[in-house]
Short mmCIF file of C-alpha atoms and ligand atoms in Angstrom, two decimals:
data_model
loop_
_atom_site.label_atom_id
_atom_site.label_comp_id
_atom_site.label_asym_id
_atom_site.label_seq_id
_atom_site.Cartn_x
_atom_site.Cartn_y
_atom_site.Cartn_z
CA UNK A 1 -136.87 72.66 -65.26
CA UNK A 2 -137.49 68.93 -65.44
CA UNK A 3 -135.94 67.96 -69.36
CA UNK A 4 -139.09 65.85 -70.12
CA UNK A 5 -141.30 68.69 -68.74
CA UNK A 6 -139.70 71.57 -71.10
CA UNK A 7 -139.52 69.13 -73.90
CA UNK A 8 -143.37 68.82 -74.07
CA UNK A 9 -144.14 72.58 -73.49
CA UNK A 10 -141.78 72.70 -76.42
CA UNK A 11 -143.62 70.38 -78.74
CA UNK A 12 -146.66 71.62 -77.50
CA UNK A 13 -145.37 75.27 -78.69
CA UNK A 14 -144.60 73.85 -81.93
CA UNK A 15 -147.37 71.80 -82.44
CA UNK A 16 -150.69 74.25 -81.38
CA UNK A 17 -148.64 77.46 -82.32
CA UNK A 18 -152.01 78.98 -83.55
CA UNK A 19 -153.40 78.05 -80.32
CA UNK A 20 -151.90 80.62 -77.88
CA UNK A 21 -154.05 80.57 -75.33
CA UNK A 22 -153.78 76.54 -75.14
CA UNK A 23 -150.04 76.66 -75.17
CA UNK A 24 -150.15 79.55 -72.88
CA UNK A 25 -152.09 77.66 -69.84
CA UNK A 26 -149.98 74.72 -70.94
CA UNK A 27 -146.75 76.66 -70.35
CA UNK A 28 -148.38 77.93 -66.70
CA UNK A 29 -149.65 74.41 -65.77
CA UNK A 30 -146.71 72.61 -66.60
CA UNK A 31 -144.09 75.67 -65.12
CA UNK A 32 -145.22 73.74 -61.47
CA UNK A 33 -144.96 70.07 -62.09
CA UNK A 34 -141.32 68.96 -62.47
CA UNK A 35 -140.70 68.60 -58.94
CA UNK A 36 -143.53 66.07 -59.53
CA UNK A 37 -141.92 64.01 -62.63
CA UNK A 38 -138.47 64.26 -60.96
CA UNK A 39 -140.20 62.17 -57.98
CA UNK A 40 -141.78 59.94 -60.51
CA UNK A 41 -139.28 58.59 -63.45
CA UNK A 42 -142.52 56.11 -63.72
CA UNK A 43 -144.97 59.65 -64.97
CA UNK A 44 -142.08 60.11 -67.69
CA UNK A 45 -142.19 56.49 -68.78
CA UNK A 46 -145.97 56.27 -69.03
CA UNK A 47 -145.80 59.42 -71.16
CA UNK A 48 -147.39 61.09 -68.66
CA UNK A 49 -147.70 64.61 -70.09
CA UNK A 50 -147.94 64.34 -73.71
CA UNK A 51 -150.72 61.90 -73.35
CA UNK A 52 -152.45 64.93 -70.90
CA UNK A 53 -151.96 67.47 -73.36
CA UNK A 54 -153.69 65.94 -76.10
CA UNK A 55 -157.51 65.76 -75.06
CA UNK A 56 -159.23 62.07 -75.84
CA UNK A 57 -161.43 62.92 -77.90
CA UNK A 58 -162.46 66.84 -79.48
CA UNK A 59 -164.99 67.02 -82.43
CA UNK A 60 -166.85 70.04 -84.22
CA UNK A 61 -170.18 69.85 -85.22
CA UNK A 62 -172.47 72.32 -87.31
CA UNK A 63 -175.03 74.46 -85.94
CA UNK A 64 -177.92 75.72 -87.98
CA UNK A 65 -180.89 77.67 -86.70
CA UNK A 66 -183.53 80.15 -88.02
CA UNK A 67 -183.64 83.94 -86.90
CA UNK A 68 -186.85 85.12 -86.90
CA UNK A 69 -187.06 87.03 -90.10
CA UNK A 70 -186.73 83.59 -91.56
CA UNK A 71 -183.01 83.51 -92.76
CA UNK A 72 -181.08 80.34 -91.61
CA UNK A 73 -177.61 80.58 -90.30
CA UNK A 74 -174.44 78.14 -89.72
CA UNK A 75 -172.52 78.47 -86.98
CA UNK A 76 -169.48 75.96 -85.50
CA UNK A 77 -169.85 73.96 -82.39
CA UNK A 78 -167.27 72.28 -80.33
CA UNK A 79 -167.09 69.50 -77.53
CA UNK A 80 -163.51 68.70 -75.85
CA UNK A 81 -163.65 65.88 -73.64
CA UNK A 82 -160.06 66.65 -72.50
CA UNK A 83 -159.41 64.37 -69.60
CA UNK A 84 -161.91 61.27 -68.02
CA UNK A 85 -159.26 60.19 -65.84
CA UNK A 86 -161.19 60.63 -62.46
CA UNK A 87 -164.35 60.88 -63.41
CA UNK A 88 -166.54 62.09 -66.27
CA UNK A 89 -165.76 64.48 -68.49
CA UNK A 90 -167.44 67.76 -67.03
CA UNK A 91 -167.31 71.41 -67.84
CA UNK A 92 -168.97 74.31 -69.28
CA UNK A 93 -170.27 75.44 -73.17
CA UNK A 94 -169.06 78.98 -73.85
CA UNK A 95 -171.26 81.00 -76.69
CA UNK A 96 -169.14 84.23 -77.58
CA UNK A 97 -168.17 85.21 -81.13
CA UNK A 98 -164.66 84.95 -80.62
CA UNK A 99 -164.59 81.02 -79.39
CA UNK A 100 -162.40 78.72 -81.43
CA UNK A 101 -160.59 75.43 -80.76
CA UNK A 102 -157.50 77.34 -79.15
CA UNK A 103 -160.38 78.68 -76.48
CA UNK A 104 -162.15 75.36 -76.17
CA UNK A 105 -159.28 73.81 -75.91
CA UNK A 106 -157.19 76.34 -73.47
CA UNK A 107 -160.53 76.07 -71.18
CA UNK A 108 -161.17 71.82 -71.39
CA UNK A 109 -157.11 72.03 -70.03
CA UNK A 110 -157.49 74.13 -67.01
CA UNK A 111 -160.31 72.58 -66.13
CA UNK A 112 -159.24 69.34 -65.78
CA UNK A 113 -156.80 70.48 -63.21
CA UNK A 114 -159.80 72.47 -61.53
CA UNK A 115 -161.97 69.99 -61.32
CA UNK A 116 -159.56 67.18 -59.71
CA UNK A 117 -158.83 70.08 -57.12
CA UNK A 118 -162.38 70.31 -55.89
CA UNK A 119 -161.92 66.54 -54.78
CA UNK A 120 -165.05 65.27 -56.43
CA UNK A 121 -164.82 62.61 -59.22
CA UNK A 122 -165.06 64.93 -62.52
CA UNK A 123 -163.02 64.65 -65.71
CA UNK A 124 -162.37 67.74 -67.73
CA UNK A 125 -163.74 69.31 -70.26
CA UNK A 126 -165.48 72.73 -72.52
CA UNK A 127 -167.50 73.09 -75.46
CA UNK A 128 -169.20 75.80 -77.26
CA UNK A 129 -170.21 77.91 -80.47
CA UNK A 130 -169.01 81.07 -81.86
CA UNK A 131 -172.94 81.80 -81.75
CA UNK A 132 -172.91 85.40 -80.48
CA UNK A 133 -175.95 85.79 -78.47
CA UNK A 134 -175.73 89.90 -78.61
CA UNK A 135 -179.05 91.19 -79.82
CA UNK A 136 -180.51 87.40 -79.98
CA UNK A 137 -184.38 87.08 -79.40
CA UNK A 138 -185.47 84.30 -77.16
CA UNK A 139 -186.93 82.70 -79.63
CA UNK A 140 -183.48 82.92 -81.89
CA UNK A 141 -181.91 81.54 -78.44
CA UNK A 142 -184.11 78.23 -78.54
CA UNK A 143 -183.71 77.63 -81.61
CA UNK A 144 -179.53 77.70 -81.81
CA UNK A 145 -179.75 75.79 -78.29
CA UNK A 146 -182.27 72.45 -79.72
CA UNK A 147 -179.98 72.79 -82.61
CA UNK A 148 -176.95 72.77 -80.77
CA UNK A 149 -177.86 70.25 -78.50
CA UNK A 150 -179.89 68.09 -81.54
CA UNK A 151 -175.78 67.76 -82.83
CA UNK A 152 -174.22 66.78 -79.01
CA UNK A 153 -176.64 64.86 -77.22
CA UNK A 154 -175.45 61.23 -78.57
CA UNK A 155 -172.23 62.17 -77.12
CA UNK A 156 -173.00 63.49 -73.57
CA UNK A 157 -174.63 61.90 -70.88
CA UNK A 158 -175.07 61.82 -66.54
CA UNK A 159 -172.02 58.90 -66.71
CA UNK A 160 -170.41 60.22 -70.04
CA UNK A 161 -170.05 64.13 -69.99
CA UNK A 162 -171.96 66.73 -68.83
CA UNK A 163 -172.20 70.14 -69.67
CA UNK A 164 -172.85 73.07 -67.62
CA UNK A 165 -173.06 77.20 -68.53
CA UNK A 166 -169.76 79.58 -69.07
CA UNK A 167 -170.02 82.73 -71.07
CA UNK A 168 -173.27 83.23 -73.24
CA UNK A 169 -174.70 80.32 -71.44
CA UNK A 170 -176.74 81.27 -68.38
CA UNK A 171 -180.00 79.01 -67.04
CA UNK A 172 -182.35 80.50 -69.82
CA UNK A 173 -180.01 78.27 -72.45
CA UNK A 174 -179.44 75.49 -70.21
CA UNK A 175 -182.95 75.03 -69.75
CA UNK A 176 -183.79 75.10 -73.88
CA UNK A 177 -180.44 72.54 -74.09
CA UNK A 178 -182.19 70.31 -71.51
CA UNK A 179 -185.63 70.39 -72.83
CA UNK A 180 -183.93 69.03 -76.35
CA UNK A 181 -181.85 66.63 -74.72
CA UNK A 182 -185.12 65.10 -73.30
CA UNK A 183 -186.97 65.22 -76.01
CA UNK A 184 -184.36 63.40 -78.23
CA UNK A 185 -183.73 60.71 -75.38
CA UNK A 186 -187.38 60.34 -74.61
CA UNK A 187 -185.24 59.76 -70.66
CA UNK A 188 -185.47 61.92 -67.31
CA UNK A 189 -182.10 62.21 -66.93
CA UNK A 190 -181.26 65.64 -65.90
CA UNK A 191 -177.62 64.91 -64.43
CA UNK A 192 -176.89 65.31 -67.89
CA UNK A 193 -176.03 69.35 -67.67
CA UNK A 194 -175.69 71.64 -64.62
CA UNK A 195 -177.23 74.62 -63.86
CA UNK A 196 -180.33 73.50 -64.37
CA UNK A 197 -183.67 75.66 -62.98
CA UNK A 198 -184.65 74.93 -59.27
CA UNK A 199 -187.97 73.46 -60.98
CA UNK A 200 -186.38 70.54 -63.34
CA UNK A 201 -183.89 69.61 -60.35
CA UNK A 202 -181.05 72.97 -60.45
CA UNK A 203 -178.85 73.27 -57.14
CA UNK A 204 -179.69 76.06 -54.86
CA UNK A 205 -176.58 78.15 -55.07
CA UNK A 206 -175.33 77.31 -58.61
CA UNK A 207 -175.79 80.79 -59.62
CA UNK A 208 -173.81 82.50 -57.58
CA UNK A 209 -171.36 79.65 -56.55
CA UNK A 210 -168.54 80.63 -58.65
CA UNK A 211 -168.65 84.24 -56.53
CA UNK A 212 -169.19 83.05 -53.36
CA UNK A 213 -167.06 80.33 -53.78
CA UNK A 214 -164.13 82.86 -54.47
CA UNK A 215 -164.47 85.20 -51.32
CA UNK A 216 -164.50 82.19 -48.92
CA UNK A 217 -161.19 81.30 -50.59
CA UNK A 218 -160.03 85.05 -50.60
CA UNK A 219 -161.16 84.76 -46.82
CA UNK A 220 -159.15 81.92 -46.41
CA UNK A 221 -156.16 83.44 -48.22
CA UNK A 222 -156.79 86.32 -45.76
CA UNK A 223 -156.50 84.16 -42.85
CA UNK A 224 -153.27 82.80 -43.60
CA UNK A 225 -151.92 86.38 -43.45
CA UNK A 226 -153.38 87.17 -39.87
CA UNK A 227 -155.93 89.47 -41.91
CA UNK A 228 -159.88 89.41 -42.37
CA UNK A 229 -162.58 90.39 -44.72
CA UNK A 230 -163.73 93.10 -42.53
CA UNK A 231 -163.90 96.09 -43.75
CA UNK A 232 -162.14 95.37 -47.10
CA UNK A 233 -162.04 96.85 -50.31
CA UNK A 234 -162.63 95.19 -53.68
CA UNK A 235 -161.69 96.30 -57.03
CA UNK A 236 -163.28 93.76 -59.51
CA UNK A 237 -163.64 93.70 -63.50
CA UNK A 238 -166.46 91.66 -64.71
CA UNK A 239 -170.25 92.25 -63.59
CA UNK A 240 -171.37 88.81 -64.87
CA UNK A 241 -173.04 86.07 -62.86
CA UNK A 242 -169.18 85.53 -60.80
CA UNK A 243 -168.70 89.23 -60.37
CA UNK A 244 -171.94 89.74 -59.14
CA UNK A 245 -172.07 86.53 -56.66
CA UNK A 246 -168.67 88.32 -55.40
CA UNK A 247 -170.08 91.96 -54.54
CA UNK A 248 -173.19 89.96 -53.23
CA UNK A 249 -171.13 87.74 -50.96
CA UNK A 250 -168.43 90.45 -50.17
CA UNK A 251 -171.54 92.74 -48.76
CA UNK A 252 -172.68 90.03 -46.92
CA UNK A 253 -169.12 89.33 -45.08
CA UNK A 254 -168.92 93.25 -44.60
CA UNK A 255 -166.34 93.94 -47.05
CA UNK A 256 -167.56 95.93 -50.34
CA UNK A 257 -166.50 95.93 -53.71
CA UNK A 258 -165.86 99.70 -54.50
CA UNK A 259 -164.46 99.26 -58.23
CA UNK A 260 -165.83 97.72 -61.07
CA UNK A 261 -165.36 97.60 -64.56
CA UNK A 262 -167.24 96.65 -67.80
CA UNK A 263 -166.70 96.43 -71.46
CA UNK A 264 -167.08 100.25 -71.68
CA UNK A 265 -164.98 101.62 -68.33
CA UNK A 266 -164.97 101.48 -64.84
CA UNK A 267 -167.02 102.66 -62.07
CA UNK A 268 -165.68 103.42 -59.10
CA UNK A 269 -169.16 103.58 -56.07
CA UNK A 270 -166.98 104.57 -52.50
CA UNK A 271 -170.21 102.96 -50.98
CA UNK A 272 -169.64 100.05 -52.12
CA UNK A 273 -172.43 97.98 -54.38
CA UNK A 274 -174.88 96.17 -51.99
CA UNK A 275 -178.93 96.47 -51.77
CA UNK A 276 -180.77 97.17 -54.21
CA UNK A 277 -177.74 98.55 -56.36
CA UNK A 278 -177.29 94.57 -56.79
CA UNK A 279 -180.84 94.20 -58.50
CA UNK A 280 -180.36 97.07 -60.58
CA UNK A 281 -177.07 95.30 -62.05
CA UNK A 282 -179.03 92.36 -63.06
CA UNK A 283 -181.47 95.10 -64.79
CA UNK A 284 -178.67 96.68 -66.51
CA UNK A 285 -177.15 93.63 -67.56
CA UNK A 286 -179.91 92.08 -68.92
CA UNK A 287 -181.14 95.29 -70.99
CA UNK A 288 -177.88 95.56 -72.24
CA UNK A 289 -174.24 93.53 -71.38
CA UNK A 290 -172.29 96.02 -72.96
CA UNK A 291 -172.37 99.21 -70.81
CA UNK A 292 -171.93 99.26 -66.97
CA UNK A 293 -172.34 103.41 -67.29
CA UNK A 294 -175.64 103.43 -66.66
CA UNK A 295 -174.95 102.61 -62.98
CA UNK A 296 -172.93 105.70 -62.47
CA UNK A 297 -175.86 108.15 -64.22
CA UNK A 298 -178.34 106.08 -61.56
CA UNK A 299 -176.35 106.35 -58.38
CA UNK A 300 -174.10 109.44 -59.00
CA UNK A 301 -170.90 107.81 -58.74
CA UNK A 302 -167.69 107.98 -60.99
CA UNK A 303 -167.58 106.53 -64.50
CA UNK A 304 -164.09 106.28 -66.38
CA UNK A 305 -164.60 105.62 -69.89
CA UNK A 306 -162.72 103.14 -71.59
CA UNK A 307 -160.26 102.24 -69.04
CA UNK A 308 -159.48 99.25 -66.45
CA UNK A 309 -159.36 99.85 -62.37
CA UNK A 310 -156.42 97.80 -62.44
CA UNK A 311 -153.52 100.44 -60.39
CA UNK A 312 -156.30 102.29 -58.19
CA UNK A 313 -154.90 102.54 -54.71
CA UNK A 314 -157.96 103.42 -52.31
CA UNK A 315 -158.44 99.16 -52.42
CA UNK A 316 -157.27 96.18 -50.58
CA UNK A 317 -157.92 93.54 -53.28
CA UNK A 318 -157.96 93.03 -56.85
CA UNK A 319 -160.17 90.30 -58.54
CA UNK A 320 -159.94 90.00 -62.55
CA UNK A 321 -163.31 88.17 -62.73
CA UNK A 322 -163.67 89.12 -66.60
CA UNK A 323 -162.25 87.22 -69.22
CA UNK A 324 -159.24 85.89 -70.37
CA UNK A 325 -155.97 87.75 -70.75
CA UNK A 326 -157.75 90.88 -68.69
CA UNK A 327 -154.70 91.73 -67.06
CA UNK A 328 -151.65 91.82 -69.11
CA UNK A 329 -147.75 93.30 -68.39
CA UNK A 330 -148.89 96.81 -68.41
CA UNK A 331 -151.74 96.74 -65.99
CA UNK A 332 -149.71 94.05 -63.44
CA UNK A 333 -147.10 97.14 -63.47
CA UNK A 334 -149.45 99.66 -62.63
CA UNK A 335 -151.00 96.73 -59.81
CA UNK A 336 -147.63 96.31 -58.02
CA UNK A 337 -146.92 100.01 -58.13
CA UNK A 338 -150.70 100.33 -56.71
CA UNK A 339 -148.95 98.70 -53.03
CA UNK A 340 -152.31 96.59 -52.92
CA UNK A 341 -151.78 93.16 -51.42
CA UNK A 342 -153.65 90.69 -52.48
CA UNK A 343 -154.33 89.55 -56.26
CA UNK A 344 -157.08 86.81 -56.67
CA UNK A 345 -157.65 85.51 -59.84
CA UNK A 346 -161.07 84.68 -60.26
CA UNK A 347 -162.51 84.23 -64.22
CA UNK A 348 -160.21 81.63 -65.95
CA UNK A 349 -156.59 82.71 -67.24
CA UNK A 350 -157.54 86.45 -66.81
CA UNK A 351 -153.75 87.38 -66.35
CA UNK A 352 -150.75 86.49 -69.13
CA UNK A 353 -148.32 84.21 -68.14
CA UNK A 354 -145.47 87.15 -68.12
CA UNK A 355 -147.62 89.50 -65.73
CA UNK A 356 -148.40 86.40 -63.25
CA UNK A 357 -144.79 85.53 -63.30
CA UNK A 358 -144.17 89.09 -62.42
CA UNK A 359 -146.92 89.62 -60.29
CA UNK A 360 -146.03 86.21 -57.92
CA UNK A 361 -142.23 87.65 -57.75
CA UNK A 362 -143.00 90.70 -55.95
CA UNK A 363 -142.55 90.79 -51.93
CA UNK A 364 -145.91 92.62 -51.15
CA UNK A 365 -148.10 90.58 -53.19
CA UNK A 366 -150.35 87.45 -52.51
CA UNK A 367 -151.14 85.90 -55.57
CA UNK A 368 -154.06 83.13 -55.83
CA UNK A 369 -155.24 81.46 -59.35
CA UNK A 370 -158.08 80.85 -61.04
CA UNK A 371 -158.49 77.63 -61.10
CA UNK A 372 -158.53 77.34 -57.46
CA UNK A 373 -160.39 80.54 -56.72
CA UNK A 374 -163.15 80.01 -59.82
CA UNK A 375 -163.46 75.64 -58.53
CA UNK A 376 -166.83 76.09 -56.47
CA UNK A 377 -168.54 77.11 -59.35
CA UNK A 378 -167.77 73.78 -60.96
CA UNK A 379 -167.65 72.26 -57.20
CA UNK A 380 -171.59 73.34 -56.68
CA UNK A 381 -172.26 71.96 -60.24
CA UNK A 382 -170.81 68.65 -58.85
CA UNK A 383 -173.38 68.66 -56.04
CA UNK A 384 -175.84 69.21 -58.00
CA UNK A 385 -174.64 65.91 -59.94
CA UNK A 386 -174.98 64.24 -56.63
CA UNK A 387 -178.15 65.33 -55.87
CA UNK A 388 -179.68 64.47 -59.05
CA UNK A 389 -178.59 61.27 -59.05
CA UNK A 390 -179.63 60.76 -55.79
CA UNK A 391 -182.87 62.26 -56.46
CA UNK A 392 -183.32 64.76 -53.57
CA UNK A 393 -182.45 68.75 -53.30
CA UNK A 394 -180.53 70.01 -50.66
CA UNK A 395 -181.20 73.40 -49.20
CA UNK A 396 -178.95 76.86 -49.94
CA UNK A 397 -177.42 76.09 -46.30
CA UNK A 398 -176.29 72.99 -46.93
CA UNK A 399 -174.99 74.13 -50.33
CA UNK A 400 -173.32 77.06 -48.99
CA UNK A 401 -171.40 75.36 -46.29
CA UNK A 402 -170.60 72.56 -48.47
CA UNK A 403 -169.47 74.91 -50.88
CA UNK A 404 -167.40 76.38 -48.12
CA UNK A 405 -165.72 73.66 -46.94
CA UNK A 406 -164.76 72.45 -50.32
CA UNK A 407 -162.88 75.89 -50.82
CA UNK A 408 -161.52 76.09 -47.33
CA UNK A 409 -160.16 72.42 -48.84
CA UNK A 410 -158.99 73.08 -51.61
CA UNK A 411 -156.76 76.36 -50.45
CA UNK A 412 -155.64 73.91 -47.73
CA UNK A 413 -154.23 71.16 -50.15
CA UNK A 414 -153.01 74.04 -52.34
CA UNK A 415 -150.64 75.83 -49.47
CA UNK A 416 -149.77 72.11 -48.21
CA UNK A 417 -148.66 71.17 -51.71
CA UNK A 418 -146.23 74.50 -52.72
CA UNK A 419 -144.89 73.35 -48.85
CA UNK A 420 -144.42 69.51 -49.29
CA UNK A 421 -142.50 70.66 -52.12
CA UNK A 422 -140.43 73.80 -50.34
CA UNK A 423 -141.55 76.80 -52.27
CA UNK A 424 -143.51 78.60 -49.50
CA UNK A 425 -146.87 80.16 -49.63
CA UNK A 426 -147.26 79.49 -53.36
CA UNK A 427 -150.58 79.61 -53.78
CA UNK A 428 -149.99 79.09 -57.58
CA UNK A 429 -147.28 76.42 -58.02
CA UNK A 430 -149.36 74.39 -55.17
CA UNK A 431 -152.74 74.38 -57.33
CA UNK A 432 -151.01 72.95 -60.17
CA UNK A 433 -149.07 70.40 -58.31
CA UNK A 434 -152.00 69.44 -56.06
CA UNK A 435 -154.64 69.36 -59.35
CA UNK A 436 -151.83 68.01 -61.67
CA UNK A 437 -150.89 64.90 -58.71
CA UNK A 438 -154.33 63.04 -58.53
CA UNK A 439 -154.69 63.14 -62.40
CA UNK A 440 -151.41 62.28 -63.12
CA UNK A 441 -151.85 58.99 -60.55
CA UNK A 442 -155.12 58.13 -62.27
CA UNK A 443 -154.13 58.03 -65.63
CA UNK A 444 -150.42 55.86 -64.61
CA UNK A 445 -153.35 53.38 -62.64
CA UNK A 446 -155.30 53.20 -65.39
CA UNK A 447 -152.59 51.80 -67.97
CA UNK A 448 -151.42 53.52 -71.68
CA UNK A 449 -154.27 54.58 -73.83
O1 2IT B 1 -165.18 77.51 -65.93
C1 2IT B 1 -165.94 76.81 -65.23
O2 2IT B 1 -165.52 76.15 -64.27
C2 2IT B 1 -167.34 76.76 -65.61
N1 2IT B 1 -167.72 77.42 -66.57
C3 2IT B 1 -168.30 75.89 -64.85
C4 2IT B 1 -168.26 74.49 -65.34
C5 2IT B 1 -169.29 73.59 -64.74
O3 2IT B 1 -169.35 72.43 -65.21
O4 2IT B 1 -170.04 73.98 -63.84
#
């Protein structure tokens, strides 16, 4: 490894050591770039990378709001505007109990590097609240979200940053964030936050872009190996808004998703989940995020309690689609034993840096990451950008394709990248480089600051 490159990962170790989730996507991000500063002495000079690990600006804010029995409550927000470099700063607000700066901070990082790969001009960034919106009225919701947004909205803006949903933060909050927004700037200017509702100028597609987004690169990834979708089988974790948009696209391509898992076990429906099954998910979820059971009692299919699908072998493809750190050591040993071939990442970071490192060594395996595979979510949200500032609303075809070409693009650039640079069909090392390339040359352009 590049001296100047290790060097940083190790100050970065030292310096956010009770951030290890930051200086774990640090460490993966910055395991593919030396080839990069070896080409460019100039990068290493310019201070290249320890300016890039260090986000421009990060602030905290407080967050109180009423429940409805009348009792106030205080809970921590964050905004990381990590990198503006090609554009502005742009990512999503996560509300889950367990967000802290080392989250906000891991997230604002890879999405820098996602959003330059999409090709469209958008900086990186993430915000959020340990809010926990389990058991939350709607009324509780509003209330956090106007306060919330009552603390950020000086600081945000269509040309400054704009927010968008992750976990916790679906259209129901994005609409109560945007209805405070414009009632503090007294403005209509809703290419302020993304994934917006179709009736205050939302993209057709947002919803499900992160999941569709992901099997037209896992169809791309397919390609490459003389393979197709036909006929395949899925084994997912996650049922959220990406999982959901994947079973819903994979059915549509005539593949199925066959495993799933939750927060309480996994199901495993031969069938596949298509039809109505799909609305009954949404049902489920929204009654209750915490159990996917239900679906097994309703369609007579197997439940395992308290256990991941990760090693099942009646599947072609795995897709963490979860959370962070889903897939650790253990369950990539059980996945490479399983003999299944291809391993898409899709939610962000969902596998440790030790069981991707083992996972891309093995001979069977095709590896893609997350930040490639997850990008049209963030892609779509930078359409809908466009056409709110633009002032018109493209239909769900021209979404869809647009969406498609974008990851047809940016699997392309990925694969020509890991070649330019001789490593092969490395899906992962040719994300980073590609991402890491155009915001590396944008920030050198743009002077020291
Ligand atoms: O992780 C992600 O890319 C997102 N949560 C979506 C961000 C966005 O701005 O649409």
């Amino acid at each position: 490894m590049n001296a100047y490159v290790e060097s940083v990962i190790e100050y970065v170790k030292q310096a956010h050591a009770s951030e290890p989730e930051f200086v774990q996507t640090v460490e993966e991000v910055f395991s593919s770039v030396s080839p990069i500063i070896d080409a460019h002495p100039e990068y290493e000079k310019a201070d290249i990378l320890k300016r890039m690990v260090e986000p421009e600006r990060m602030f905290t804010f407080r967050v109180n709001w009423m429940d409805d029995n009348g009792n106030w409550h205080t809970n921590r927000g964050w905004r990381c505007q990590f990198n503006g470099a090609i554009g502005p700063f742009k990512g999503g607000l996560r509300f889950q109990k367990n967000v802290y700066e080392g989250i906000i901070k891991f997230l604002g990082f890879e999405q820098t590097f996602k959003n330059s790969l999409t090709g469209l001009p958008m900086g990186g960034a993430k915000g959020g609240s340990d809010f926990d919106p389990a058991g939350k009225s709607d009324a509780e919701v509003m209330r956090f979200c106007q306060s919330f947004m009552t603390a950020l909205y000086r600081y945000i803006g269509p040309d400054v940053d704009v927010p968008a949903g992750d976990m916790g933060v679906g259209g129901r909050e994005i609409g109560y964030l945007y209805g405070q927004y414009r009632r503090l700037k007294g403005v209509w200017e809703n290419g302020v936050l993304t994934g917006k509702g179709l009736t205050y100028g939302g993209s057709l597609i947002r919803p499900e872009a992160t999941g569709y987004g992901a099997v037209y690169y896992l169809c791309e990834v397919l390609k490459h190996e003389n393979d197709t979708i036909e006929g395949k089988r899925i084994a997912i974790s996650g049922y959220g808004n990406v999982g959901w948009g994947i079973m819903k696209k994979a059915a549509e391509l005539g593949a199925k998703v066959t495993y799933f898992a939750g927060p309480d076990g996994y199901i495993h429906d031969p069938d596949g989940v298509s039809g109505e099954k799909l609305d009954f998910i949404l049902e489920m979820r929204a009654k209750d995020p915490m159990h996917c059971k239900p679906y097994a009692d309703k369609y007579g299919v197997e439940f395992v309690p308290g256990a991941k699908c990760w090693g099942v072998k009646d599947v072609d493809v795995y897709m963490p689609a979860a959370t962070q750190n889903d897939v650790t050591m253990e369950s990539a040993e059980k996945i490479a034993a399983s003999g299944v071939k291809y391993y898409i990442e899709v939610a962000n970071m969902p596998t440790t840096n030790d069981a991707l490192n083992f996972l891309r060594a093995q001979d069977g395996i095709v590896v893609a990451p997350s930040k490639a595979v997850n990008a049209g979510g963030v892609g779509v949200s930078g359409l809908e950008m466009s056409q709110n500032s633009e002032r018109l609303v493209w239909t769900a075809e021209e979404v869809d394709e647009k969406l498609k070409q974008m990851m047809v693009n940016i699997h392309k650039v990925s694969a020509e990248a890991a070649e330019e640079y001789g490593l092969g069909y490395d899906l992962v090392a040719g994300a980073n480089i590609a991402g890491f390339k155009k915001v590396a040359q944008a920030m050198y352009e743009q002077g020291v600051f």
